[in-house]
Amino acid sequence: MRIGELAAAVGVSTRTVRYYHQVGLLPEPERSASGYRVYSMRDLVLLSHARRLVELGLGLDEVRQVLADEEGRDLGEIVASMDAALALQQERLAAQRRRLAELQERVRDGRLALDDLPDPQLVEFFTRVEAAGATGPMARLDRDVLAFVPSADASRWIAPMLPLLGDEDYTRRLVRMYDEFDRLADVDPDDPAVAALVDRILDLLPEESLRALSEHDLVTAGGEFLVDTVIEELTPAQAAAARLLIERTRAPHTVTQEENEE
């Protein structure tokens, strides 16, 4: 098969396939007499596996190592391992959905409190932030989301901010950030205020928080279902800001699906 057929079968762009060749993620296939790459079923399986590993949050070096370890395995073994990995992911997503359904019910009933947060550092962070004045809808939604995300991930994002709360100016900026996010409810999603707020949020996050987010972002930690559920709670401008923030905190080495070439 040709590169376009391979890319379409896996659900990526031809640019992504070429990039994977460039960084050594996928071996270069044989070429036809006319110079076109000719791909086999093994290439299809390896590309599919590479895409899945990237989606799960592995860095390209880690993906390269996994694929290199599998060069000597037959296709049946690789497909079986992929199937097992997907089964585990399905179980994890099912557990997350059950947890989210429980949280949604508790939020509707007004029963979700600080003590429901999964990590003492999160409890401390939101206790101090709320005491400083961040009590609006966005601060509560942020707290509710982090109650659902695995505690190890949530604390890696939040813990570096705790020492900064001793700085009154930093705390005021943080409270103002939540207030400004609430005020986006009344603006158009194309308003420059959306991107400006995302810039201020990124400026507020310590380097350690940004690194933790880039290595294991909200989509990876909570699943697309969580992100979709959160987006539904927001106004169009707030949703645009949330999507932009997620996009800008993703790992720079993560390859996303690009536009197909003409």
Short mmCIF file of C-alpha atoms in Angstrom, two decimals:
data_model
loop_
_atom_site.label_atom_id
_atom_site.label_comp_id
_atom_site.label_asym_id
_atom_site.label_seq_id
_atom_site.Cartn_x
_atom_site.Cartn_y
_atom_site.Cartn_z
CA MET A 1 0.00 0.00 0.00
CA ARG A 2 1.02 3.64 -0.53
CA ILE A 3 1.59 6.21 2.22
CA GLY A 4 -1.85 7.80 1.81
CA GLU A 5 -3.58 4.45 2.17
CA LEU A 6 -1.48 3.60 5.23
CA ALA A 7 -2.20 6.94 6.89
CA ALA A 8 -5.94 6.70 6.17
CA ALA A 9 -6.11 3.16 7.55
CA VAL A 10 -4.57 4.21 10.88
CA GLY A 11 -6.28 7.61 11.09
CA VAL A 12 -3.25 9.90 10.87
CA SER A 13 -1.95 12.22 8.18
CA THR A 14 0.78 11.49 5.67
CA ARG A 15 2.82 14.23 7.35
CA THR A 16 2.67 12.31 10.61
CA VAL A 17 3.90 9.15 8.86
CA ARG A 18 6.79 11.06 7.30
CA TYR A 19 7.61 12.63 10.67
CA TYR A 20 7.72 9.19 12.29
CA HIS A 21 10.19 8.13 9.62
CA GLN A 22 12.23 11.28 10.17
CA VAL A 23 12.60 10.71 13.93
CA GLY A 24 13.27 7.00 13.55
CA LEU A 25 9.98 5.84 15.00
CA LEU A 26 9.13 3.80 11.93
CA PRO A 27 11.62 2.14 9.57
CA GLU A 28 11.74 3.32 5.99
CA PRO A 29 9.90 0.79 3.78
CA GLU A 30 11.05 -0.45 0.42
CA ARG A 31 10.34 1.76 -2.57
CA SER A 32 8.78 0.94 -5.89
CA ALA A 33 10.62 1.35 -9.17
CA SER A 34 9.02 4.78 -9.48
CA GLY A 35 10.34 5.82 -6.08
CA TYR A 36 7.17 5.58 -3.98
CA ARG A 37 7.23 4.03 -0.53
CA VAL A 38 5.49 0.65 -0.45
CA TYR A 39 4.10 -0.40 2.92
CA SER A 40 3.27 -3.84 4.25
CA MET A 41 0.85 -5.15 6.86
CA ARG A 42 3.66 -4.99 9.43
CA ASP A 43 4.08 -1.27 8.76
CA LEU A 44 0.33 -0.84 9.29
CA VAL A 45 0.47 -2.62 12.64
CA LEU A 46 3.55 -0.73 13.82
CA LEU A 47 2.08 2.64 12.86
CA SER A 48 -1.16 1.78 14.61
CA HIS A 49 0.78 0.77 17.72
CA ALA A 50 2.89 3.94 17.60
CA ARG A 51 -0.21 6.12 17.40
CA ARG A 52 -1.80 4.32 20.34
CA LEU A 53 1.33 4.67 22.47
CA VAL A 54 1.57 8.39 21.72
CA GLU A 55 -2.11 8.84 22.62
CA LEU A 56 -1.43 7.10 25.93
CA GLY A 57 1.11 9.80 26.75
CA LEU A 58 4.44 8.12 26.00
CA GLY A 59 7.24 10.30 24.68
CA LEU A 60 8.70 9.56 21.28
CA ASP A 61 11.86 8.07 22.79
CA GLU A 62 9.72 5.67 24.83
CA VAL A 63 7.62 4.74 21.81
CA ARG A 64 10.77 4.16 19.77
CA GLN A 65 12.11 1.82 22.44
CA VAL A 66 8.86 -0.15 22.64
CA LEU A 67 8.70 -0.58 18.87
CA ALA A 68 12.38 -1.57 18.71
CA ASP A 69 11.76 -4.26 21.32
CA GLU A 70 9.00 -5.66 19.13
CA GLU A 71 10.98 -5.91 15.90
CA GLY A 72 11.69 -9.59 16.53
CA ARG A 73 8.09 -10.46 17.41
CA ASP A 74 5.60 -11.74 14.88
CA LEU A 75 2.51 -9.76 13.99
CA GLY A 76 0.25 -12.00 16.03
CA GLU A 77 2.14 -11.22 19.23
CA ILE A 78 2.13 -7.49 18.55
CA VAL A 79 -1.59 -7.43 17.77
CA ALA A 80 -2.30 -9.47 20.91
CA SER A 81 -0.31 -7.02 23.06
CA MET A 82 -2.15 -4.08 21.49
CA ASP A 83 -5.47 -5.76 22.18
CA ALA A 84 -4.48 -6.33 25.82
CA ALA A 85 -3.44 -2.70 26.18
CA LEU A 86 -6.75 -1.52 24.72
CA ALA A 87 -8.65 -3.81 27.08
CA LEU A 88 -6.85 -2.26 30.06
CA GLN A 89 -7.59 1.20 28.74
CA GLN A 90 -11.27 0.32 28.37
CA GLU A 91 -11.38 -0.87 31.97
CA ARG A 92 -9.70 2.34 33.11
CA LEU A 93 -12.15 4.49 31.13
CA ALA A 94 -15.11 2.51 32.47
CA ALA A 95 -13.90 3.10 36.04
CA GLN A 96 -13.41 6.80 35.29
CA ARG A 97 -16.92 7.10 33.88
CA ARG A 98 -18.38 5.44 36.97
CA ARG A 99 -16.42 7.86 39.17
CA LEU A 100 -17.49 10.84 37.07
CA ALA A 101 -21.15 9.78 37.17
CA GLU A 102 -20.90 9.64 40.96
CA LEU A 103 -19.30 13.08 41.07
CA GLN A 104 -21.93 14.54 38.73
CA GLU A 105 -24.68 13.24 41.01
CA ARG A 106 -22.96 14.70 44.07
CA VAL A 107 -22.43 18.05 42.33
CA ARG A 108 -26.13 18.19 41.36
CA ASP A 109 -27.09 17.43 44.96
CA GLY A 110 -24.60 19.98 46.29
CA ARG A 111 -22.71 17.33 48.24
CA LEU A 112 -19.21 17.72 46.74
CA ALA A 113 -16.85 19.35 49.25
CA LEU A 114 -13.16 20.00 49.70
CA ASP A 115 -12.81 16.75 51.61
CA ASP A 116 -13.75 14.88 48.43
CA LEU A 117 -10.45 15.88 46.83
CA PRO A 118 -8.12 12.88 46.51
CA ASP A 119 -4.93 14.48 47.82
CA PRO A 120 -4.13 16.60 50.92
CA GLN A 121 -2.15 19.03 48.77
CA LEU A 122 -5.24 19.70 46.66
CA VAL A 123 -7.30 20.27 49.79
CA GLU A 124 -4.71 22.76 51.04
CA PHE A 125 -4.51 24.55 47.69
CA PHE A 126 -8.24 25.07 47.25
CA THR A 127 -8.77 25.88 50.94
CA ARG A 128 -6.25 28.71 50.66
CA VAL A 129 -7.46 29.88 47.24
CA GLU A 130 -11.09 29.95 48.33
CA ALA A 131 -10.14 31.79 51.50
CA ALA A 132 -8.45 34.40 49.28
CA GLY A 133 -11.70 34.95 47.38
CA ALA A 134 -11.84 32.41 44.53
CA THR A 135 -15.37 31.12 45.15
CA GLY A 136 -16.96 31.55 41.72
CA PRO A 137 -18.19 28.90 39.25
CA MET A 138 -14.82 28.34 37.56
CA ALA A 139 -12.95 27.80 40.82
CA ARG A 140 -15.57 25.25 41.87
CA LEU A 141 -15.43 23.52 38.49
CA ASP A 142 -11.63 23.36 38.66
CA ARG A 143 -11.89 21.77 42.08
CA ASP A 144 -14.50 19.28 40.89
CA VAL A 145 -12.40 18.25 37.88
CA LEU A 146 -9.34 17.65 40.04
CA ALA A 147 -11.48 15.52 42.36
CA PHE A 148 -11.90 13.14 39.44
CA VAL A 149 -8.37 13.14 37.97
CA PRO A 150 -6.03 10.54 39.53
CA SER A 151 -4.49 12.13 42.62
CA ALA A 152 -0.89 11.50 41.54
CA ASP A 153 -1.43 13.53 38.36
CA ALA A 154 -3.45 16.31 40.01
CA SER A 155 -0.92 16.80 42.81
CA ARG A 156 1.98 17.01 40.32
CA TRP A 157 0.22 19.96 38.68
CA ILE A 158 -0.87 21.71 41.86
CA ALA A 159 1.87 21.01 44.44
CA PRO A 160 4.45 23.39 42.84
CA MET A 161 1.96 26.24 43.28
CA LEU A 162 1.54 25.81 47.04
CA PRO A 163 4.76 27.64 48.08
CA LEU A 164 3.78 30.54 45.83
CA LEU A 165 0.56 31.09 47.77
CA GLY A 166 2.69 32.70 50.47
CA ASP A 167 3.14 35.60 48.06
CA GLU A 168 0.10 37.89 48.34
CA ASP A 169 0.59 39.28 44.83
CA TYR A 170 0.68 35.79 43.32
CA THR A 171 -2.44 34.77 45.24
CA ARG A 172 -4.29 37.90 44.06
CA ARG A 173 -3.33 37.12 40.46
CA LEU A 174 -4.59 33.57 40.88
CA VAL A 175 -7.93 34.72 42.28
CA ARG A 176 -8.19 37.30 39.49
CA MET A 177 -7.57 34.53 36.95
CA TYR A 178 -10.59 32.58 38.21
CA ASP A 179 -12.70 35.76 38.17
CA GLU A 180 -11.65 36.55 34.61
CA PHE A 181 -12.52 33.02 33.52
CA ASP A 182 -15.99 33.55 35.01
CA ARG A 183 -16.33 36.84 33.10
CA LEU A 184 -15.63 35.06 29.80
CA ALA A 185 -19.23 33.85 30.09
CA ASP A 186 -20.31 37.18 28.61
CA VAL A 187 -17.90 37.48 25.66
CA ASP A 188 -17.63 36.05 22.16
CA PRO A 189 -15.35 33.00 21.72
CA ASP A 190 -13.30 34.98 19.16
CA ASP A 191 -12.69 37.83 21.60
CA PRO A 192 -8.96 38.53 22.18
CA ALA A 193 -9.67 38.21 25.91
CA VAL A 194 -9.77 34.43 25.47
CA ALA A 195 -6.17 34.07 24.29
CA ALA A 196 -5.02 36.81 26.66
CA LEU A 197 -6.40 34.91 29.65
CA VAL A 198 -4.71 31.69 28.54
CA ASP A 199 -1.42 33.60 28.36
CA ARG A 200 -1.92 34.82 31.92
CA ILE A 201 -2.77 31.33 33.16
CA LEU A 202 0.38 29.91 31.60
CA ASP A 203 2.37 32.73 33.17
CA LEU A 204 0.94 31.82 36.58
CA LEU A 205 1.93 28.15 36.34
CA PRO A 206 5.39 27.28 37.71
CA GLU A 207 7.81 25.48 35.41
CA GLU A 208 7.30 22.25 37.36
CA SER A 209 3.53 22.42 36.81
CA LEU A 210 3.94 23.10 33.10
CA ARG A 211 6.36 20.20 32.79
CA ALA A 212 3.99 17.86 34.62
CA LEU A 213 1.09 18.96 32.44
CA SER A 214 3.09 18.49 29.25
CA GLU A 215 4.15 15.00 30.30
CA HIS A 216 0.68 13.87 31.34
CA ASP A 217 -2.04 16.25 30.25
CA LEU A 218 -5.67 16.42 31.35
CA VAL A 219 -6.91 14.41 28.36
CA THR A 220 -4.50 11.58 29.18
CA ALA A 221 -5.19 11.69 32.91
CA GLY A 222 -8.96 12.00 32.78
CA GLY A 223 -9.88 10.75 29.34
CA GLU A 224 -11.71 12.46 26.48
CA PHE A 225 -14.99 11.77 28.30
CA LEU A 226 -13.96 13.98 31.21
CA VAL A 227 -12.82 16.78 28.91
CA ASP A 228 -16.05 16.63 26.89
CA THR A 229 -18.10 16.70 30.08
CA VAL A 230 -16.21 19.74 31.37
CA ILE A 231 -16.54 21.58 28.05
CA GLU A 232 -20.31 21.07 28.16
CA GLU A 233 -20.39 22.98 31.46
CA LEU A 234 -18.77 26.06 29.89
CA THR A 235 -19.96 28.92 27.73
CA PRO A 236 -18.52 29.12 24.17
CA ALA A 237 -15.75 31.57 25.14
CA GLN A 238 -14.84 29.61 28.26
CA ALA A 239 -14.78 26.40 26.22
CA ALA A 240 -12.49 28.06 23.66
CA ALA A 241 -10.13 29.11 26.47
CA ALA A 242 -10.15 25.59 27.97
CA ARG A 243 -9.36 23.97 24.61
CA LEU A 244 -6.57 26.45 23.93
CA LEU A 245 -5.10 25.88 27.39
CA ILE A 246 -5.13 22.09 26.91
CA GLU A 247 -3.53 22.48 23.49
CA ARG A 248 -0.77 24.75 24.77
CA THR A 249 0.08 22.56 27.76
CA ARG A 250 0.41 19.38 25.73
CA ALA A 251 3.89 17.91 25.34
CA PRO A 252 5.74 19.66 22.50
CA HIS A 253 6.94 16.27 21.24
CA THR A 254 3.41 14.87 20.97
CA VAL A 255 2.44 14.46 17.34
CA THR A 256 -1.22 15.21 16.73
CA GLN A 257 -3.19 14.36 13.65
CA GLU A 258 -2.38 16.93 10.99
CA GLU A 259 -4.34 17.99 7.97
CA ASN A 260 -4.12 15.56 5.08
CA GLU A 261 -2.07 16.77 2.17
CA GLU A 262 -3.84 17.40 -1.09
#
